[in-house]
């Protein structure tokens, strides 16, 4: 007997329905995770103090005291999540480039899920999914896009339960949007999804070339760029919103000297 993997709710889903389904969940989750964010990463009391962001000019002055070995030792002594975010942050220190990435990273993941959703899973794999699971999960499960979303969902919780919960709200939004797009506007696929995907990549390269003046992180570590960037953007957003001030202060102390040194070296080579 054929089992439909398109949930009934997906047909006729409007933008207001999507916002309603996600909005209440996000608002509730925000209250539950605010305290956990500080406790899990810092081991301290919950805080929600707006941190003053360090202002680094496009061509920061180098004090001449940067020590690469000391920098590497400082990074390696931090938590795994902070080490990963340190790598990401040193390539995304310019405020405009940060804003571009905050606007583009998740649309890139969303459009990727939409495009992968057009690739069906082998029937032998689909047949192994229990009917009870099909009924319980409100998403199409017979496509590669769902597998990609689940992989990010589990990965985010592996990195940090509290921050991962916030990031996974966006993963759920991507799945809801993908199913709604496929159900209601299939004629616009894949052209619009590709346009969104490629356009966001171009915007990010622009941010690196013009504002950051540093090559993208993916040229050094593809894994960090593909799998870590979405949750790092969430962390950056939380810091900008005033959460985790101690985390941000620690990050600034570690990364800012490296950024100053990099720009000083680049300026010296060009002069």
Tab-separated table of C-alpha atoms in Angstrom:
chain	number	residue	atom	x	y	z
A	1	UNK	CA	0.000	0.000	0.000
A	2	UNK	CA	1.402	3.367	-1.015
A	3	UNK	CA	2.149	5.745	1.840
A	4	UNK	CA	2.052	9.456	1.202
A	5	UNK	CA	4.948	11.388	2.694
A	6	UNK	CA	3.292	14.744	2.100
A	7	UNK	CA	1.505	15.680	5.330
A	8	UNK	CA	-2.052	16.944	4.857
A	9	UNK	CA	-1.143	20.185	6.606
A	10	UNK	CA	1.432	20.952	3.922
A	11	UNK	CA	-1.262	21.504	1.305
A	12	UNK	CA	-2.446	25.063	1.305
A	13	UNK	CA	0.033	26.212	3.937
A	14	UNK	CA	0.204	29.993	3.920
A	15	UNK	CA	2.897	32.314	5.158
A	16	UNK	CA	0.725	33.210	8.165
A	17	UNK	CA	0.326	29.527	9.024
A	18	UNK	CA	4.091	29.022	8.884
A	19	UNK	CA	4.731	32.060	11.061
A	20	UNK	CA	2.099	30.993	13.562
A	21	UNK	CA	3.384	27.453	13.873
A	22	UNK	CA	6.927	28.628	14.481
A	23	UNK	CA	6.377	31.895	16.310
A	24	UNK	CA	4.782	30.568	19.493
A	25	UNK	CA	7.420	27.865	19.767
A	26	UNK	CA	10.293	30.332	19.342
A	27	UNK	CA	8.910	32.783	21.903
A	28	UNK	CA	8.498	30.040	24.484
A	29	UNK	CA	11.921	28.602	23.752
A	30	UNK	CA	13.587	31.998	24.138
A	31	UNK	CA	12.450	32.239	27.752
A	32	UNK	CA	13.525	28.683	28.519
A	33	UNK	CA	17.003	28.932	26.997
A	34	UNK	CA	18.146	32.415	28.043
A	35	UNK	CA	19.483	31.193	31.379
A	36	UNK	CA	20.856	27.966	29.940
A	37	UNK	CA	22.975	29.819	27.401
A	38	UNK	CA	25.132	31.424	30.059
A	39	UNK	CA	25.273	28.373	32.320
A	40	UNK	CA	26.293	25.901	29.644
A	41	UNK	CA	28.982	27.947	27.921
A	42	UNK	CA	30.314	29.965	30.818
A	43	UNK	CA	29.410	27.896	33.846
A	44	UNK	CA	28.172	31.056	35.519
A	45	UNK	CA	24.944	32.751	36.498
A	46	UNK	CA	22.392	33.591	33.802
A	47	UNK	CA	22.913	36.999	32.297
A	48	UNK	CA	21.227	39.156	29.716
A	49	UNK	CA	23.353	42.249	29.637
A	50	UNK	CA	23.960	44.058	26.397
A	51	UNK	CA	27.680	43.727	25.815
A	52	UNK	CA	29.583	46.555	24.235
A	53	UNK	CA	31.007	45.265	20.997
A	54	UNK	CA	34.632	46.025	20.387
A	55	UNK	CA	35.063	48.386	17.483
A	56	UNK	CA	37.769	47.244	15.127
A	57	UNK	CA	38.590	49.511	12.203
A	58	UNK	CA	38.973	48.119	8.729
A	59	UNK	CA	42.710	48.642	8.971
A	60	UNK	CA	43.449	48.035	12.664
A	61	UNK	CA	46.772	49.064	14.086
A	62	UNK	CA	49.136	46.250	15.012
A	63	UNK	CA	50.894	46.660	18.335
A	64	UNK	CA	53.671	44.365	17.141
A	65	UNK	CA	53.096	42.053	20.094
A	66	UNK	CA	51.147	39.322	18.308
A	67	UNK	CA	52.549	35.841	18.907
A	68	UNK	CA	51.118	33.113	16.660
A	69	UNK	CA	52.214	30.321	19.012
A	70	UNK	CA	50.581	32.079	21.954
A	71	UNK	CA	47.429	32.629	19.911
A	72	UNK	CA	47.264	28.932	18.975
A	73	UNK	CA	47.792	27.958	22.616
A	74	UNK	CA	45.026	30.295	23.773
A	75	UNK	CA	42.607	28.857	21.231
A	76	UNK	CA	43.446	25.234	22.031
A	77	UNK	CA	42.850	25.862	25.740
A	78	UNK	CA	39.241	26.928	25.145
A	79	UNK	CA	36.123	24.786	24.855
A	80	UNK	CA	35.514	23.006	21.575
A	81	UNK	CA	32.641	25.320	20.674
A	82	UNK	CA	34.691	28.436	21.427
A	83	UNK	CA	37.616	27.054	19.397
A	84	UNK	CA	35.347	26.533	16.421
A	85	UNK	CA	33.749	29.942	16.784
A	86	UNK	CA	37.194	31.541	17.112
A	87	UNK	CA	38.136	30.119	13.709
A	88	UNK	CA	34.893	31.430	12.221
A	89	UNK	CA	35.088	34.843	13.912
A	90	UNK	CA	38.554	35.745	12.662
A	91	UNK	CA	37.205	35.567	9.099
A	92	UNK	CA	34.046	37.497	9.981
A	93	UNK	CA	35.150	40.425	12.152
A	94	UNK	CA	33.980	43.319	9.994
A	95	UNK	CA	30.469	44.440	11.096
A	96	UNK	CA	29.137	44.732	7.537
A	97	UNK	CA	30.459	41.314	6.583
A	98	UNK	CA	28.900	39.902	9.753
A	99	UNK	CA	25.543	41.417	8.821
A	100	UNK	CA	25.769	40.004	5.301
A	101	UNK	CA	26.438	36.527	6.668
A	102	UNK	CA	23.659	36.794	9.228
A	103	UNK	CA	21.280	37.596	6.373
A	104	UNK	CA	22.623	34.954	3.968
A	105	UNK	CA	23.755	31.817	5.844
A	106	UNK	CA	20.319	30.510	6.729
A	107	UNK	CA	18.759	31.337	3.333
A	108	UNK	CA	21.611	29.300	1.815
A	109	UNK	CA	20.746	26.336	4.037
A	110	UNK	CA	17.024	26.786	3.368
A	111	UNK	CA	17.468	26.894	-0.402
A	112	UNK	CA	19.762	23.854	-0.204
A	113	UNK	CA	17.077	21.909	1.678
A	114	UNK	CA	14.497	22.998	-0.911
A	115	UNK	CA	16.708	21.824	-3.781
A	116	UNK	CA	17.663	18.551	-2.074
A	117	UNK	CA	13.969	17.911	-1.416
A	118	UNK	CA	13.609	17.337	-5.169
A	119	UNK	CA	15.914	14.303	-4.877
A	120	UNK	CA	13.935	11.249	-3.701
A	121	UNK	CA	15.390	8.667	-1.371
A	122	UNK	CA	15.665	5.102	-2.710
A	123	UNK	CA	12.414	3.183	-2.321
A	124	UNK	CA	14.256	0.519	-0.337
A	125	UNK	CA	15.173	3.159	2.253
A	126	UNK	CA	11.716	4.723	2.339
A	127	UNK	CA	10.123	1.308	2.872
A	128	UNK	CA	12.095	0.881	6.105
A	129	UNK	CA	10.500	3.926	7.742
A	130	UNK	CA	7.789	2.738	10.164
A	131	UNK	CA	4.278	3.924	9.392
A	132	UNK	CA	3.979	5.315	12.934
A	133	UNK	CA	6.973	7.577	12.302
A	134	UNK	CA	5.492	8.762	9.013
A	135	UNK	CA	2.270	9.694	10.793
A	136	UNK	CA	4.049	11.400	13.695
A	137	UNK	CA	6.540	13.534	11.752
A	138	UNK	CA	4.806	16.515	10.088
A	139	UNK	CA	7.284	16.733	7.204
A	140	UNK	CA	7.971	14.938	3.940
A	141	UNK	CA	10.517	12.237	4.751
A	142	UNK	CA	11.083	10.633	1.358
A	143	UNK	CA	13.717	13.070	0.100
A	144	UNK	CA	17.343	14.047	0.622
A	145	UNK	CA	16.356	17.504	1.879
A	146	UNK	CA	14.793	15.965	4.984
A	147	UNK	CA	17.974	13.957	5.618
A	148	UNK	CA	20.087	17.125	5.350
A	149	UNK	CA	17.818	18.937	7.814
A	150	UNK	CA	17.931	16.046	10.304
A	151	UNK	CA	21.735	15.960	10.049
A	152	UNK	CA	21.967	19.656	10.967
A	153	UNK	CA	19.341	19.193	13.680
A	154	UNK	CA	21.341	16.454	15.418
A	155	UNK	CA	24.664	18.216	14.825
A	156	UNK	CA	23.459	21.414	16.486
A	157	UNK	CA	22.386	19.533	19.614
A	158	UNK	CA	25.764	17.789	19.662
A	159	UNK	CA	27.553	21.144	19.742
A	160	UNK	CA	25.370	22.747	22.405
A	161	UNK	CA	21.930	21.773	23.635
A	162	UNK	CA	20.760	25.286	24.490
A	163	UNK	CA	22.199	27.119	21.490
A	164	UNK	CA	21.355	24.132	19.316
A	165	UNK	CA	17.723	24.462	20.397
A	166	UNK	CA	17.659	28.031	19.098
A	167	UNK	CA	19.381	27.037	15.847
A	168	UNK	CA	17.032	24.100	15.379
A	169	UNK	CA	14.028	26.430	15.475
A	170	UNK	CA	15.423	27.753	12.202
A	171	UNK	CA	15.993	24.212	10.890
A	172	UNK	CA	12.321	23.464	11.584
A	173	UNK	CA	11.375	26.700	9.825
A	174	UNK	CA	13.436	25.583	6.815
A	175	UNK	CA	11.554	22.269	6.683
A	176	UNK	CA	8.162	23.961	7.028
A	177	UNK	CA	9.062	26.448	4.314
A	178	UNK	CA	10.429	23.745	2.018
A	179	UNK	CA	7.306	21.593	2.310
A	180	UNK	CA	5.043	24.609	1.813
A	181	UNK	CA	7.025	25.740	-1.235
A	182	UNK	CA	6.910	22.291	-2.833
A	183	UNK	CA	3.196	21.899	-2.067
A	184	UNK	CA	2.001	25.320	-3.213
A	185	UNK	CA	4.491	26.710	-5.735
A	186	UNK	CA	6.247	23.753	-7.402
A	187	UNK	CA	6.366	25.611	-10.718
A	188	UNK	CA	8.863	28.111	-9.278
A	189	UNK	CA	11.362	25.340	-8.474
A	190	UNK	CA	14.234	25.050	-8.943
A	191	UNK	CA	14.852	28.426	-10.600
A	192	UNK	CA	13.950	30.608	-7.608
A	193	UNK	CA	15.737	28.360	-5.125
A	194	UNK	CA	18.913	28.420	-7.212
A	195	UNK	CA	18.639	32.217	-7.559
A	196	UNK	CA	18.379	32.581	-3.774
A	197	UNK	CA	21.232	30.145	-3.169
A	198	UNK	CA	23.655	31.659	-5.676
A	199	UNK	CA	22.696	35.237	-4.824
A	200	UNK	CA	23.494	34.705	-1.145
A	201	UNK	CA	26.859	33.132	-1.978
A	202	UNK	CA	27.733	36.108	-4.190
A	203	UNK	CA	26.761	38.512	-1.396
A	204	UNK	CA	29.043	36.680	1.029
A	205	UNK	CA	32.008	36.764	-1.344
A	206	UNK	CA	31.350	40.485	-1.761
A	207	UNK	CA	31.429	40.900	2.024
A	208	UNK	CA	34.762	39.118	2.273
A	209	UNK	CA	36.383	40.873	-0.669
A	210	UNK	CA	35.209	44.440	-0.083
A	211	UNK	CA	34.564	44.744	3.652
A	212	UNK	CA	36.426	41.962	5.474
A	213	UNK	CA	39.295	42.060	2.954
A	214	UNK	CA	40.083	38.481	3.841
A	215	UNK	CA	39.419	35.282	1.924
A	216	UNK	CA	36.417	33.184	3.027
A	217	UNK	CA	36.897	30.568	5.726
A	218	UNK	CA	35.744	27.814	3.351
A	219	UNK	CA	39.046	28.099	1.471
A	220	UNK	CA	40.834	26.989	4.641
A	221	UNK	CA	38.284	24.719	6.301
A	222	UNK	CA	35.327	23.569	4.209
A	223	UNK	CA	33.797	21.581	7.076
A	224	UNK	CA	33.624	24.608	9.369
A	225	UNK	CA	32.058	26.691	6.619
A	226	UNK	CA	29.381	24.177	5.645
A	227	UNK	CA	28.439	22.580	8.949
A	228	UNK	CA	29.423	25.167	11.556
A	229	UNK	CA	28.388	28.462	9.952
A	230	UNK	CA	24.620	28.205	10.685
A	231	UNK	CA	25.032	27.776	14.445
A	232	UNK	CA	27.857	30.323	14.536
A	233	UNK	CA	25.536	32.889	12.974
A	234	UNK	CA	23.047	32.106	15.738
A	235	UNK	CA	25.769	32.678	18.353
A	236	UNK	CA	26.711	35.979	16.709
A	237	UNK	CA	23.073	37.032	16.781
A	238	UNK	CA	22.731	36.107	20.453
A	239	UNK	CA	25.863	38.103	21.313
A	240	UNK	CA	24.567	41.094	19.357
A	241	UNK	CA	21.251	40.832	21.234
A	242	UNK	CA	23.051	41.091	24.570
A	243	UNK	CA	23.266	37.435	25.562
A	244	UNK	CA	26.536	35.812	26.692
A	245	UNK	CA	28.590	38.987	27.312
A	246	UNK	CA	31.413	37.030	28.971
A	247	UNK	CA	31.577	34.665	26.004
A	248	UNK	CA	31.835	37.631	23.649
A	249	UNK	CA	34.478	39.327	25.795
A	250	UNK	CA	36.557	36.148	25.847
A	251	UNK	CA	36.196	35.794	22.082
A	252	UNK	CA	37.266	39.402	21.517
A	253	UNK	CA	40.357	38.948	23.691
A	254	UNK	CA	41.398	35.907	21.676
A	255	UNK	CA	40.519	36.996	18.133
A	256	UNK	CA	41.138	40.755	18.008
A	257	UNK	CA	44.977	40.543	18.224
A	258	UNK	CA	45.026	38.015	15.369
A	259	UNK	CA	42.793	40.240	13.237
A	260	UNK	CA	44.994	43.304	13.895
A	261	UNK	CA	48.096	41.299	13.008
A	262	UNK	CA	46.565	39.957	9.797
A	263	UNK	CA	45.595	43.415	8.516
A	264	UNK	CA	48.969	44.876	9.516
A	265	UNK	CA	50.772	42.159	7.547
A	266	UNK	CA	48.509	42.638	4.532
A	267	UNK	CA	49.075	46.403	4.609
A	268	UNK	CA	52.848	45.907	4.888
A	269	UNK	CA	52.881	43.577	1.873
A	270	UNK	CA	50.875	45.997	-0.253
A	271	UNK	CA	53.043	49.011	0.608
